[in-house]
Tab-separated table of C-alpha atoms and ligand atoms in Angstrom:
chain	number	residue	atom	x	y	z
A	22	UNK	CA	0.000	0.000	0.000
A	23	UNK	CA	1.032	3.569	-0.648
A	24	UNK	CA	1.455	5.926	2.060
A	25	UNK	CA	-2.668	7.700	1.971
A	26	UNK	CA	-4.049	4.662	1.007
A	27	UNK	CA	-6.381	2.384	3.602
A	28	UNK	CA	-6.705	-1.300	4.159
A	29	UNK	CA	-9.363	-2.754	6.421
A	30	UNK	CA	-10.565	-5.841	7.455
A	31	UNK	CA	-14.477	-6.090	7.113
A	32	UNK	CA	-14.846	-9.399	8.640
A	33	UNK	CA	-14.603	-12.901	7.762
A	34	UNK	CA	-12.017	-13.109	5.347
A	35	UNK	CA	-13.440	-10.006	3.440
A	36	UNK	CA	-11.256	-6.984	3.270
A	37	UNK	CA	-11.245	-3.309	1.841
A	38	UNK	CA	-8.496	-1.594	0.004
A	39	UNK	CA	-8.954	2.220	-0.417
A	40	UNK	CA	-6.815	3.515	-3.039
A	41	UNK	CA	-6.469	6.873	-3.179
A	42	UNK	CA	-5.541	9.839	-5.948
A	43	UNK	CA	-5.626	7.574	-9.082
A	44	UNK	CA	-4.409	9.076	-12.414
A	45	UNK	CA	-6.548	6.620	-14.528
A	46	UNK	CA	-7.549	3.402	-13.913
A	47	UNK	CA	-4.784	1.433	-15.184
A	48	UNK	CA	-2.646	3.075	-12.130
A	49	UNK	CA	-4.714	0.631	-9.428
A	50	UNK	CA	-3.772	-2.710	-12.189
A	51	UNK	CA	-0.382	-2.398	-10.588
A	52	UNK	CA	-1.264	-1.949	-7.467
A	53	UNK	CA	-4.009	-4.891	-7.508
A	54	UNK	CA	-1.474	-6.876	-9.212
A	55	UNK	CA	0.983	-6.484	-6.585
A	56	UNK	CA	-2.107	-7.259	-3.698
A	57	UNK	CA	-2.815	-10.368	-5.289
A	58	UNK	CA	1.180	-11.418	-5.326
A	59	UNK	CA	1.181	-10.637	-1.856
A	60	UNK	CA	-1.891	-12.707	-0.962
A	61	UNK	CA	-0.710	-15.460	-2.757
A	62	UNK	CA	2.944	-16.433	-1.109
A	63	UNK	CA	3.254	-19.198	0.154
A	64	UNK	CA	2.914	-19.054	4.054
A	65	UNK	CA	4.750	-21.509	6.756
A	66	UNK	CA	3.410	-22.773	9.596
A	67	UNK	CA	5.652	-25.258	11.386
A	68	UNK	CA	5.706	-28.096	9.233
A	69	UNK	CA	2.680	-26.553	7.081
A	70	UNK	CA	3.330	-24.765	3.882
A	71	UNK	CA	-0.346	-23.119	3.739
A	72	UNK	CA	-1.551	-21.264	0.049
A	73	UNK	CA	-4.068	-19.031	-0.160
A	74	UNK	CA	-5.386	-16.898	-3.166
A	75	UNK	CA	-7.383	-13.580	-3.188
A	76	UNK	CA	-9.855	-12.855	-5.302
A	77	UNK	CA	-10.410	-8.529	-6.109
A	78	UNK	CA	-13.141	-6.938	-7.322
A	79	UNK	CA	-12.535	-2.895	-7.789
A	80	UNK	CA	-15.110	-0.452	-8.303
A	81	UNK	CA	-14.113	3.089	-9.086
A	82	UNK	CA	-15.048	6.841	-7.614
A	83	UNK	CA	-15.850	8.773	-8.923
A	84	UNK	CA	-19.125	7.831	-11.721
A	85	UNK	CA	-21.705	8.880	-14.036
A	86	UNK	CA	-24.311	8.841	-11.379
A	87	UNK	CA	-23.749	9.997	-7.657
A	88	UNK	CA	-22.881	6.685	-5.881
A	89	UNK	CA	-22.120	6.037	-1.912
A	90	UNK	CA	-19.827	4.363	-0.184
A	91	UNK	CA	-22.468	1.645	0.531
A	92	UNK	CA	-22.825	1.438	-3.096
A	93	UNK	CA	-19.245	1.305	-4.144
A	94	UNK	CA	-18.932	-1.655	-1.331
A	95	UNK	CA	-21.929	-3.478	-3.135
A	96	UNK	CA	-20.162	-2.807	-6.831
A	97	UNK	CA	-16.620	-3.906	-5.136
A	98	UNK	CA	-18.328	-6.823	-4.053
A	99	UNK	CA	-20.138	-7.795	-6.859
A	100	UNK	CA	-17.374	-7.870	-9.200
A	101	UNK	CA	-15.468	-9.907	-6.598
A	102	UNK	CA	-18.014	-12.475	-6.956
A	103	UNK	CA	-16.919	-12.405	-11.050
A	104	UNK	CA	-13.308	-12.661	-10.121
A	105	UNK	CA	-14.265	-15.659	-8.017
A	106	UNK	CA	-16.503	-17.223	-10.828
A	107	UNK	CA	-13.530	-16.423	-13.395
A	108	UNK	CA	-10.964	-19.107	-11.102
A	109	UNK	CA	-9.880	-17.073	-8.509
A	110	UNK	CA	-6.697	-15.254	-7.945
A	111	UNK	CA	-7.518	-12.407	-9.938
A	112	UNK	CA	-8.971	-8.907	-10.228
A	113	UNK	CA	-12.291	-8.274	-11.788
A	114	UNK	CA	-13.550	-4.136	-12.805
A	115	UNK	CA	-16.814	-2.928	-11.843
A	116	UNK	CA	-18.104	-1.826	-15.080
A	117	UNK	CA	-20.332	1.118	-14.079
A	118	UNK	CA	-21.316	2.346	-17.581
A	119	UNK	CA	-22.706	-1.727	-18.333
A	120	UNK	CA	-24.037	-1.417	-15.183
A	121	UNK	CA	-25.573	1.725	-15.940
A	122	UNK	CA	-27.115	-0.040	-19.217
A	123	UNK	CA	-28.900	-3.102	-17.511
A	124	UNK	CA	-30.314	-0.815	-14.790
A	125	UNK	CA	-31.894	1.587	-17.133
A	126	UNK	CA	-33.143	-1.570	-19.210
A	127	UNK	CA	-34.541	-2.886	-16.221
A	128	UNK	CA	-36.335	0.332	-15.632
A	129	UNK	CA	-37.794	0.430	-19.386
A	130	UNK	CA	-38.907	-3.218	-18.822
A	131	UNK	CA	-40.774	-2.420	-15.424
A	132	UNK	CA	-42.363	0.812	-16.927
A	133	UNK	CA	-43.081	-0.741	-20.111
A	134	UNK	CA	-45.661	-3.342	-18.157
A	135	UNK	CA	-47.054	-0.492	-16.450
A	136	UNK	CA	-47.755	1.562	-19.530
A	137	UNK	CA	-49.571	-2.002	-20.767
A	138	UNK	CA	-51.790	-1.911	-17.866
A	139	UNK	CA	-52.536	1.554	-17.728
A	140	UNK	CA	-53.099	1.175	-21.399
A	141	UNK	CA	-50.352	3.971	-22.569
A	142	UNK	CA	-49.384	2.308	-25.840
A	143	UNK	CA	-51.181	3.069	-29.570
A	144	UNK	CA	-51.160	2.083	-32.663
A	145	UNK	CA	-51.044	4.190	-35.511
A	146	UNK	CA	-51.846	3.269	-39.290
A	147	UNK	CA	-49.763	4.014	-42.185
A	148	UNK	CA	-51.806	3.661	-45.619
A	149	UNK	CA	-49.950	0.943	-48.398
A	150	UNK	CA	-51.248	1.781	-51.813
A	151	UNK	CA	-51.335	0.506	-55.323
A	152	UNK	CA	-49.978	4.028	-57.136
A	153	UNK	CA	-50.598	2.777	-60.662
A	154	UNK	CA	-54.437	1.532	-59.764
A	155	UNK	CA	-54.727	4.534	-57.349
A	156	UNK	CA	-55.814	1.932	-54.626
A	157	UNK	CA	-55.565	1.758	-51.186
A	158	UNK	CA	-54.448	-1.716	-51.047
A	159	UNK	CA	-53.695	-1.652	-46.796
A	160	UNK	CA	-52.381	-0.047	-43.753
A	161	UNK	CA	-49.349	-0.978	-41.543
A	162	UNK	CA	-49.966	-0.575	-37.620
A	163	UNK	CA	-47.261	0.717	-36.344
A	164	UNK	CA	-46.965	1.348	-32.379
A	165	UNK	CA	-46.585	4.263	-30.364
A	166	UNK	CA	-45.937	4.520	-26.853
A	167	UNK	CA	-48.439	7.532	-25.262
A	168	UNK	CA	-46.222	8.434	-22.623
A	169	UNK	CA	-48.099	10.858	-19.493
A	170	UNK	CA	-44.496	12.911	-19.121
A	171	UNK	CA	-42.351	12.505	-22.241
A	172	UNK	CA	-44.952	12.687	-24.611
A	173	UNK	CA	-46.024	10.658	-27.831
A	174	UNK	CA	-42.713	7.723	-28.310
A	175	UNK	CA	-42.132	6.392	-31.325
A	176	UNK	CA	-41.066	2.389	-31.248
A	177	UNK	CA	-37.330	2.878	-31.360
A	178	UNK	CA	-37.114	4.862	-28.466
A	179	UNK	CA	-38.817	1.544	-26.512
A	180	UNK	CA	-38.784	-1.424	-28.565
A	181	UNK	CA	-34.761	-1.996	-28.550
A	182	UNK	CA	-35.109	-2.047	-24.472
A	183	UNK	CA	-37.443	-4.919	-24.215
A	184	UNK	CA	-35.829	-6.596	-27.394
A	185	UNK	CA	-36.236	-10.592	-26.232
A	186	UNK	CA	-37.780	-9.865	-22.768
A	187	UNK	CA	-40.819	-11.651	-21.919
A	188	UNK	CA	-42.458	-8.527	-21.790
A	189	UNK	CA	-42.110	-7.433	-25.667
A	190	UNK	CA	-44.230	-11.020	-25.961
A	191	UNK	CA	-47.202	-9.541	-24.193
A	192	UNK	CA	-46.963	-6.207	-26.019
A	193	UNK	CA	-46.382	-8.160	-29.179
A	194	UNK	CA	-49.637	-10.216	-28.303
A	195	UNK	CA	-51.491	-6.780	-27.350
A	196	UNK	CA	-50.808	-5.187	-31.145
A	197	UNK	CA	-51.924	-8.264	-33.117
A	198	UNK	CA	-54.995	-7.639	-30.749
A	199	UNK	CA	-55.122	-4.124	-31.023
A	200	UNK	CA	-54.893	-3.992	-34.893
A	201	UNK	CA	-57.528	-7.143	-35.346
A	202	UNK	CA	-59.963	-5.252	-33.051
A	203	UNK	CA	-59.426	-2.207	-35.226
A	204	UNK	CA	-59.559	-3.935	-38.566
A	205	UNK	CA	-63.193	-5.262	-36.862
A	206	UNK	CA	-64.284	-1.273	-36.406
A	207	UNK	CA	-63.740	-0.578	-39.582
A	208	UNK	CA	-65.545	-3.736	-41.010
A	209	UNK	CA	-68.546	-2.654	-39.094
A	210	UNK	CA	-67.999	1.247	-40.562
A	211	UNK	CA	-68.073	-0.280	-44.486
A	212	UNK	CA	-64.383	0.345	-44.549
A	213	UNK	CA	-62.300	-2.853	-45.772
A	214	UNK	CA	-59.172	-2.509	-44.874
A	215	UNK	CA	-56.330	-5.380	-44.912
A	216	UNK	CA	-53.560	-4.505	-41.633
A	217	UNK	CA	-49.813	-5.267	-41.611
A	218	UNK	CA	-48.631	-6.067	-38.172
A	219	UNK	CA	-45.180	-6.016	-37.709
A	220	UNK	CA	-43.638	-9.143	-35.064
A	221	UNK	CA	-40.130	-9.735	-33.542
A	222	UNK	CA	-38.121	-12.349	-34.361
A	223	UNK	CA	-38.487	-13.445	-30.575
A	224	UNK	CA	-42.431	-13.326	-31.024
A	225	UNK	CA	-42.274	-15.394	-34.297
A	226	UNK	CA	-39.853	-18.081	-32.429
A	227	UNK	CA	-42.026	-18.853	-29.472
A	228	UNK	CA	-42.834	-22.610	-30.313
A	229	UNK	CA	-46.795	-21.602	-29.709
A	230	UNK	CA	-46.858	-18.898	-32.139
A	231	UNK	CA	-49.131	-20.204	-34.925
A	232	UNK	CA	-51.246	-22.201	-32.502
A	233	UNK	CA	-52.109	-18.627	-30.582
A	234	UNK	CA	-52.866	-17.032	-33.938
A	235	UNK	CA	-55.263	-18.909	-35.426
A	236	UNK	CA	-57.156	-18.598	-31.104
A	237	UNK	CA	-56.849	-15.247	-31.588
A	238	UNK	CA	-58.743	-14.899	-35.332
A	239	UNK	CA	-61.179	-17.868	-34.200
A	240	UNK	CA	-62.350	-14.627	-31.632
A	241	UNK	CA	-62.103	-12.189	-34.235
A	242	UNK	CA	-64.551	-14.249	-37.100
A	243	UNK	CA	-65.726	-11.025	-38.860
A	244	UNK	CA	-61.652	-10.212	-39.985
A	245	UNK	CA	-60.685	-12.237	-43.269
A	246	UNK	CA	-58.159	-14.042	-42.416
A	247	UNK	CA	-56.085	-12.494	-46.151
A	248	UNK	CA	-56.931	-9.027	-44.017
A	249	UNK	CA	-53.665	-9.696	-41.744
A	250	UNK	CA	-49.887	-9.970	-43.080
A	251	UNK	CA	-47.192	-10.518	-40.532
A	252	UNK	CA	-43.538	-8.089	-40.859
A	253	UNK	CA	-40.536	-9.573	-39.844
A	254	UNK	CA	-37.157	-7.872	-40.057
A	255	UNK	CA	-35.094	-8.829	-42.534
A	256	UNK	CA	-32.076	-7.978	-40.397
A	257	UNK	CA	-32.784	-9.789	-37.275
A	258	UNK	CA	-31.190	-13.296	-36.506
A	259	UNK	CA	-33.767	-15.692	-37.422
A	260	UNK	CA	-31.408	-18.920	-35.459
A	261	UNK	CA	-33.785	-21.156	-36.820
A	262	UNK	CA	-34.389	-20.670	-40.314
A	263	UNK	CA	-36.348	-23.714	-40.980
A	264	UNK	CA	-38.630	-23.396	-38.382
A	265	UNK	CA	-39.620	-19.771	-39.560
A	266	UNK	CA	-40.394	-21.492	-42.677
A	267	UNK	CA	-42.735	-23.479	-40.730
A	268	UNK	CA	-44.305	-20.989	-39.477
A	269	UNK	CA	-44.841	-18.594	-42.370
A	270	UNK	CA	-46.123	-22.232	-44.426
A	271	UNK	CA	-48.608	-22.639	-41.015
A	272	UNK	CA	-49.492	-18.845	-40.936
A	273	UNK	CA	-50.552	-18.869	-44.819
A	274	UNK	CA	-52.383	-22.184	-44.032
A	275	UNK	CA	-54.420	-19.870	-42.064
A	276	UNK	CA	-54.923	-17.335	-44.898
A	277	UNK	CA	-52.072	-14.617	-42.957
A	278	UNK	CA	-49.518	-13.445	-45.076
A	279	UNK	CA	-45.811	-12.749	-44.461
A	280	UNK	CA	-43.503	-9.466	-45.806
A	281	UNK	CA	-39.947	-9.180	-45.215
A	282	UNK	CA	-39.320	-6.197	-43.866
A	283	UNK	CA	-36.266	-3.387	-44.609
A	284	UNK	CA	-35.216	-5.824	-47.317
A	285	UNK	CA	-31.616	-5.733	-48.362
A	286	UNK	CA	-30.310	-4.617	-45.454
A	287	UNK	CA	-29.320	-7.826	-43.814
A	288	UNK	CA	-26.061	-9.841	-44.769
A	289	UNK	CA	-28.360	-12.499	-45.454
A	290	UNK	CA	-31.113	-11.065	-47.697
A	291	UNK	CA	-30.859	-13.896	-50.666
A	292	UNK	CA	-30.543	-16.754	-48.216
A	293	UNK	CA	-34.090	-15.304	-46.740
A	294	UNK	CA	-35.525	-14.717	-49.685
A	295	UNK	CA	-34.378	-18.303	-50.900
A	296	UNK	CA	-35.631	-20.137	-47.607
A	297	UNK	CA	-38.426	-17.930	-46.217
A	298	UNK	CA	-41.868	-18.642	-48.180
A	299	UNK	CA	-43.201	-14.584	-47.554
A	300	UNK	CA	-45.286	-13.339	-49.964
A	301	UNK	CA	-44.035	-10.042	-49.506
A	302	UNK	CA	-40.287	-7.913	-49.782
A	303	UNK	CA	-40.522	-4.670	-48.451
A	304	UNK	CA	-37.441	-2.981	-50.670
A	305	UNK	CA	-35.882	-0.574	-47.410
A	306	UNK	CA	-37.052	2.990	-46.783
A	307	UNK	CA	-32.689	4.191	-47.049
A	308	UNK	CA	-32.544	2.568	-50.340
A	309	UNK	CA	-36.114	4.212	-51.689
A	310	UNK	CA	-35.437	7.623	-50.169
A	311	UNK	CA	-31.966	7.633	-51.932
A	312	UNK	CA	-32.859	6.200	-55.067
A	313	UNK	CA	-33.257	9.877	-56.894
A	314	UNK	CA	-29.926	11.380	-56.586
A	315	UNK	CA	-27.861	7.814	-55.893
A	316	UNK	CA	-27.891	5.652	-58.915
A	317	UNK	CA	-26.617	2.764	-56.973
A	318	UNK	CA	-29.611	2.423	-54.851
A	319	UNK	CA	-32.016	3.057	-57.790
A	320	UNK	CA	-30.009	-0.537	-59.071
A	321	UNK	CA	-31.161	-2.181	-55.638
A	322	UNK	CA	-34.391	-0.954	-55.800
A	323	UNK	CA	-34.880	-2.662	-59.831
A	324	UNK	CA	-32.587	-5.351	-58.356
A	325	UNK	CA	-35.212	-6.203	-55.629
A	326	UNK	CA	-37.680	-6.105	-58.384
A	327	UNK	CA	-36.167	-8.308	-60.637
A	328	UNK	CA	-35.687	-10.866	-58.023
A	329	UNK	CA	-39.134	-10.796	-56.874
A	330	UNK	CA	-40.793	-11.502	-60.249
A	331	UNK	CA	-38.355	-14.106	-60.482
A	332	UNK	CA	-38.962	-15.688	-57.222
A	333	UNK	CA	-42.532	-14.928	-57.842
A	334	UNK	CA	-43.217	-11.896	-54.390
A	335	UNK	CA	-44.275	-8.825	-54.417
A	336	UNK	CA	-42.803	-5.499	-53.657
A	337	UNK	CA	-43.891	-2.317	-51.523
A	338	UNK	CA	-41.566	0.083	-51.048
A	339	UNK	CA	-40.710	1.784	-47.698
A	340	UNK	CA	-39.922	5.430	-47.658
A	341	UNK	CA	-41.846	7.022	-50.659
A	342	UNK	CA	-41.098	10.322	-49.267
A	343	UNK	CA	-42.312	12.888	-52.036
A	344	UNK	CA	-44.204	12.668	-55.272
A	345	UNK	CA	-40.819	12.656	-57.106
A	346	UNK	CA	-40.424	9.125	-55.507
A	347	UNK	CA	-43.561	7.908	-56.337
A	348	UNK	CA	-43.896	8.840	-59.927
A	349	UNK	CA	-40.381	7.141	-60.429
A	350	UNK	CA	-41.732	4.053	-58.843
A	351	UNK	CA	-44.333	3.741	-60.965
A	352	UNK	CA	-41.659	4.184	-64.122
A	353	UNK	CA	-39.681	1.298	-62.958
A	354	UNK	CA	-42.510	-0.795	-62.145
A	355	UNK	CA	-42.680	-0.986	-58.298
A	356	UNK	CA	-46.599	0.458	-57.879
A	357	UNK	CA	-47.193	-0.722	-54.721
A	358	UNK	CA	-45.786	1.816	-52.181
A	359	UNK	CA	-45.743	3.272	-48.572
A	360	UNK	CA	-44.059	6.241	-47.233
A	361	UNK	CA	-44.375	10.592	-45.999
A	362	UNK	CA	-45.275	11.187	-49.754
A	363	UNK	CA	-48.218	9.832	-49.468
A	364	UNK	CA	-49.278	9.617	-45.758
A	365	UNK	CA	-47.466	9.500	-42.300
A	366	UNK	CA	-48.694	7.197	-39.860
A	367	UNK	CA	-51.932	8.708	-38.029
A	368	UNK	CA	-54.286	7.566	-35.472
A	369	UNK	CA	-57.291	5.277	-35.916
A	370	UNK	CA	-59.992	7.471	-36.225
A	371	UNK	CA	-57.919	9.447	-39.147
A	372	UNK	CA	-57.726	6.225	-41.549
A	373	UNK	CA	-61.219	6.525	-42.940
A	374	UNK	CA	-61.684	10.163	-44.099
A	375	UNK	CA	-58.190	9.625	-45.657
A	376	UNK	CA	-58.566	6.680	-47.737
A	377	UNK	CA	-61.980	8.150	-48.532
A	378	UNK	CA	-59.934	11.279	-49.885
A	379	UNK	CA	-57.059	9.021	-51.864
A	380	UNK	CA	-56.022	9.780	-54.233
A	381	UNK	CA	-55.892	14.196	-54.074
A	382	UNK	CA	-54.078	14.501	-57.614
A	383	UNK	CA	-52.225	11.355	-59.020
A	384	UNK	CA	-49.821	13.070	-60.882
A	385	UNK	CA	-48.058	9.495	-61.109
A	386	UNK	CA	-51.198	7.729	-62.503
A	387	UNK	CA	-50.526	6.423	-65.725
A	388	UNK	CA	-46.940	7.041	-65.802
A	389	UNK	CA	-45.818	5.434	-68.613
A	390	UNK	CA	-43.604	2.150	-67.463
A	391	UNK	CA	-40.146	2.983	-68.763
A	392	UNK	CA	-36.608	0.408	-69.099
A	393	UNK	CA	-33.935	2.740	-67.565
B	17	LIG	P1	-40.920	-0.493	-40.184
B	17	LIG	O1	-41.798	-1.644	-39.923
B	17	LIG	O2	-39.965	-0.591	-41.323
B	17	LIG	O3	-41.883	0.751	-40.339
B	17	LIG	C1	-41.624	1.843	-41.155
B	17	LIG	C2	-41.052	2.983	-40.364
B	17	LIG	O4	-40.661	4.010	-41.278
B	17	LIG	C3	-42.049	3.652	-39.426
B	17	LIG	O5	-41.314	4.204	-38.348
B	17	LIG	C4	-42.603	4.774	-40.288
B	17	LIG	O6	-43.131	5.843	-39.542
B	17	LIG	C5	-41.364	5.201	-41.029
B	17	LIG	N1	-41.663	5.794	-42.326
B	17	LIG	C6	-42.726	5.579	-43.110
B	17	LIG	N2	-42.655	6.277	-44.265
B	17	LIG	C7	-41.500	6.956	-44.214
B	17	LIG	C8	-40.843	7.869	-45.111
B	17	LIG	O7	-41.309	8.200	-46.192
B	17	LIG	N3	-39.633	8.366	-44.705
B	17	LIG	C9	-39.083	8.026	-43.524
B	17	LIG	N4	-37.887	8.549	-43.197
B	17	LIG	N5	-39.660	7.164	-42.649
B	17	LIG	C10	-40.855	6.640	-42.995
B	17	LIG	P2	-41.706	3.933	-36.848
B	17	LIG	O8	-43.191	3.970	-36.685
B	17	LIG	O9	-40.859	4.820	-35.994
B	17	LIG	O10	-41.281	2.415	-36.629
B	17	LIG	C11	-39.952	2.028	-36.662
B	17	LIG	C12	-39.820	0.534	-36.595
B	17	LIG	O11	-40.266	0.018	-35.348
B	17	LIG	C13	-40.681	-0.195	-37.627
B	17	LIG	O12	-40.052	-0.144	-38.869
B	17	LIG	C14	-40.732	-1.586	-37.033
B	17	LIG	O13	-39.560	-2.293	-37.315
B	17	LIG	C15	-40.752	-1.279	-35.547
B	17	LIG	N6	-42.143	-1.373	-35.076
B	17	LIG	C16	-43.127	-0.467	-35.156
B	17	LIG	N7	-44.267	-0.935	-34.590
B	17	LIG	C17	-43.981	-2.190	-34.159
B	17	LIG	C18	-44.734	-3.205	-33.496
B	17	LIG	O14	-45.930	-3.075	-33.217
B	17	LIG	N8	-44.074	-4.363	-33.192
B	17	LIG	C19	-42.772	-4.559	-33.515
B	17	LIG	N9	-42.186	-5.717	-33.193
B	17	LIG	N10	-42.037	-3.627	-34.142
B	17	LIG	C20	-42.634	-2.463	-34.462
B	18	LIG	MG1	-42.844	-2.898	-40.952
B	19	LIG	MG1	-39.217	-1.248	-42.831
């Protein structure tokens, strides 16, 4: 120990070492180092040779958030435990920022199940339409978290927390609900209007999935079962490719359709497209949006095109954001569509007067279909 530090027996076989005025962190490895060499000699008692090993776990002052010296005990001692796990006779660092991380997640999770009970989470409706036929051929619901202090969240300032927690499975469960009850209102207001849920990856691997869909449209018998199509990301890990299969083949058993959504933007985009039987490639908003001024993504976009007729899908494209984009979409022959230039997302009781109102002046109507 340097001259200013402390050492102190807690009890047991538990002790503290307080090292003081630290340049950075690495200064305490040599100073743990040289603990644990201490510790570990060899020590003689009469005929004995006895060995003993310490294990050190180091949390650091100061952090982020405020912490006490209770707290920096607790973090000391916690990362002790890893040291321990890790074989013993070594040092382990109290990672506050990870730390930091899991708490906060923790938090999201609990106030997340909250917000389901207190019935703080929306969906809103984004309209999918035919721009050649000037149809409005569906809407996607798309959630939104109504939050009583921060105000109206969108999904990626929530979903990402509660990414494969149990709890995303009950939400997941509450917008299938949510967007079949809705599809139902509309049905009984003469509007007839397919809905495109979108699922995790997590949701679509629970081994029940397709056995809790089809309970969940035997309660809902006035929604065509062709009225629902299932999203899943075309980026997330899908372990189990096979059984996906499975469960898109069991899902269109039922009538329910599958898209792949943000197409092309996974590293495994043609191995999906080969083994997952969805109906549907949603081409990715980045490469749509782009596709004006960057002639590279304008190639995806008639790349994803060509490989759906040949594999026999269909395309919309994500992330028609002005006219511009839509008339050009109808030129290369992509006329199904979604996206700001032709209607955000909006609540429930929006969808009806719009899609009576569709379309206000289809300058792309018609547009002859040209071979760039
Ligand atoms: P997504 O399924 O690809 O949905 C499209 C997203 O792009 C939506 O963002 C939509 O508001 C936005 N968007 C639509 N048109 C345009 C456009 O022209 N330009 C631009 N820049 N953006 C456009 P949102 O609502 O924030 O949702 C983000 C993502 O969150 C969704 O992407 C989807 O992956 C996920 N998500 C949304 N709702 C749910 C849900 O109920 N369950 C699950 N598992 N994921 C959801
Ligand atoms: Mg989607
Ligand atoms: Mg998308």
């Amino acid at each position: 120990m340097r001259e200013g530090d402390t050492f102190a027996r807690m009890g047991g076989d538990e002790f503290v070492a307080v090292f003081v005025d630290l340049q950075d962190k690495h200064d305490s490895v040599t100073l743990i180092t040289r603990l644990l060499d201490v510790a570990s000699r060899q020590v003689q008692l009469g005929d004995l040779k006895l060995n003993v090993s310490a294990s050190v776990g180091v949390s650091f002052y100061p952090q982020p958030d405020e912490a006490d010296a209770d707290q920096l005990l607790r973090q000391a001692d916690q990362a002790m435990y890893h040291a321990k796990l890790a074989g013993k006779n070594r040092y382990h660092l109290f990672d506050a920022e990870h730390d930091r991380n899991l708490r906060l997640r923790n938090e999201t999770v609990e106030r997340v199940r909250q917000a389901l009970a207190n019935q703080e989470f929306v969906l809103h409706y984004q309209p999918q339409v035919n721009l050649r036929a000037g149809k409005v051929i569906g809407v996607e619901a798309l959630i939104r978290w109504q939050h009583p202090e921060k105000g109206l969240l969108p999904p990626g300032r929530f979903l990402p927390d509660i990414e494969g927690h149990e709890v995303s499975l009950a939400l997941g469960e509450w917008v299938l609900e949510t967007a079949l009850q809705q599809v139902e209102n509309w049905a009984d207001a003469g509007l007839d209007l397919p809905v495109c849920v979108n699922v995790s990856a997590y949701q679509l691997q629970q081994p029940d999935f397709s056995a809790r869909l089809a309970t969940r449209l035997h309660s809902h018998p006035k929604v065509p079962r062709h009225h629902l199509e299932l999203e899943v990301l075309e980026t997330t890990a899908l372990d189990e490719l096979d059984s996906v299969a499975d469960v898109i083949r069991e899902c269109a058993a039922m009538g329910v359709g599958f898209a792949l959504d943000d197409f092309g933007t996974g590293y495994s985009s043609l191995t999906y497209l080969k083994r997952l039987p969805a109906q549907v490639l949603k081409v990715d908003q980045s490469f749509v949006r782009d596709m004006l001024d960057d002639p590279e993504d304008l190639a995806i976009v008639e790349g994803v095109l060509g490989l759906a007729r040949a594999f026999g899908r269909r395309v919309v494209a994500e992330g028609a954001e002005t006219p511009a984009h839509c008339r050009l979409l109808v030129q290369i022959g992509c006329d199904l569509a979604q996206g700001y230039g032709i209607a955000r997302p909006m609540p429930s009781a929006e969808v009806h007067t719009w899609v009576a109102n569709w379309p206000p002046n289809p300058d792309w109507l018609a547009s002859p279909h040209v071979q760039l």
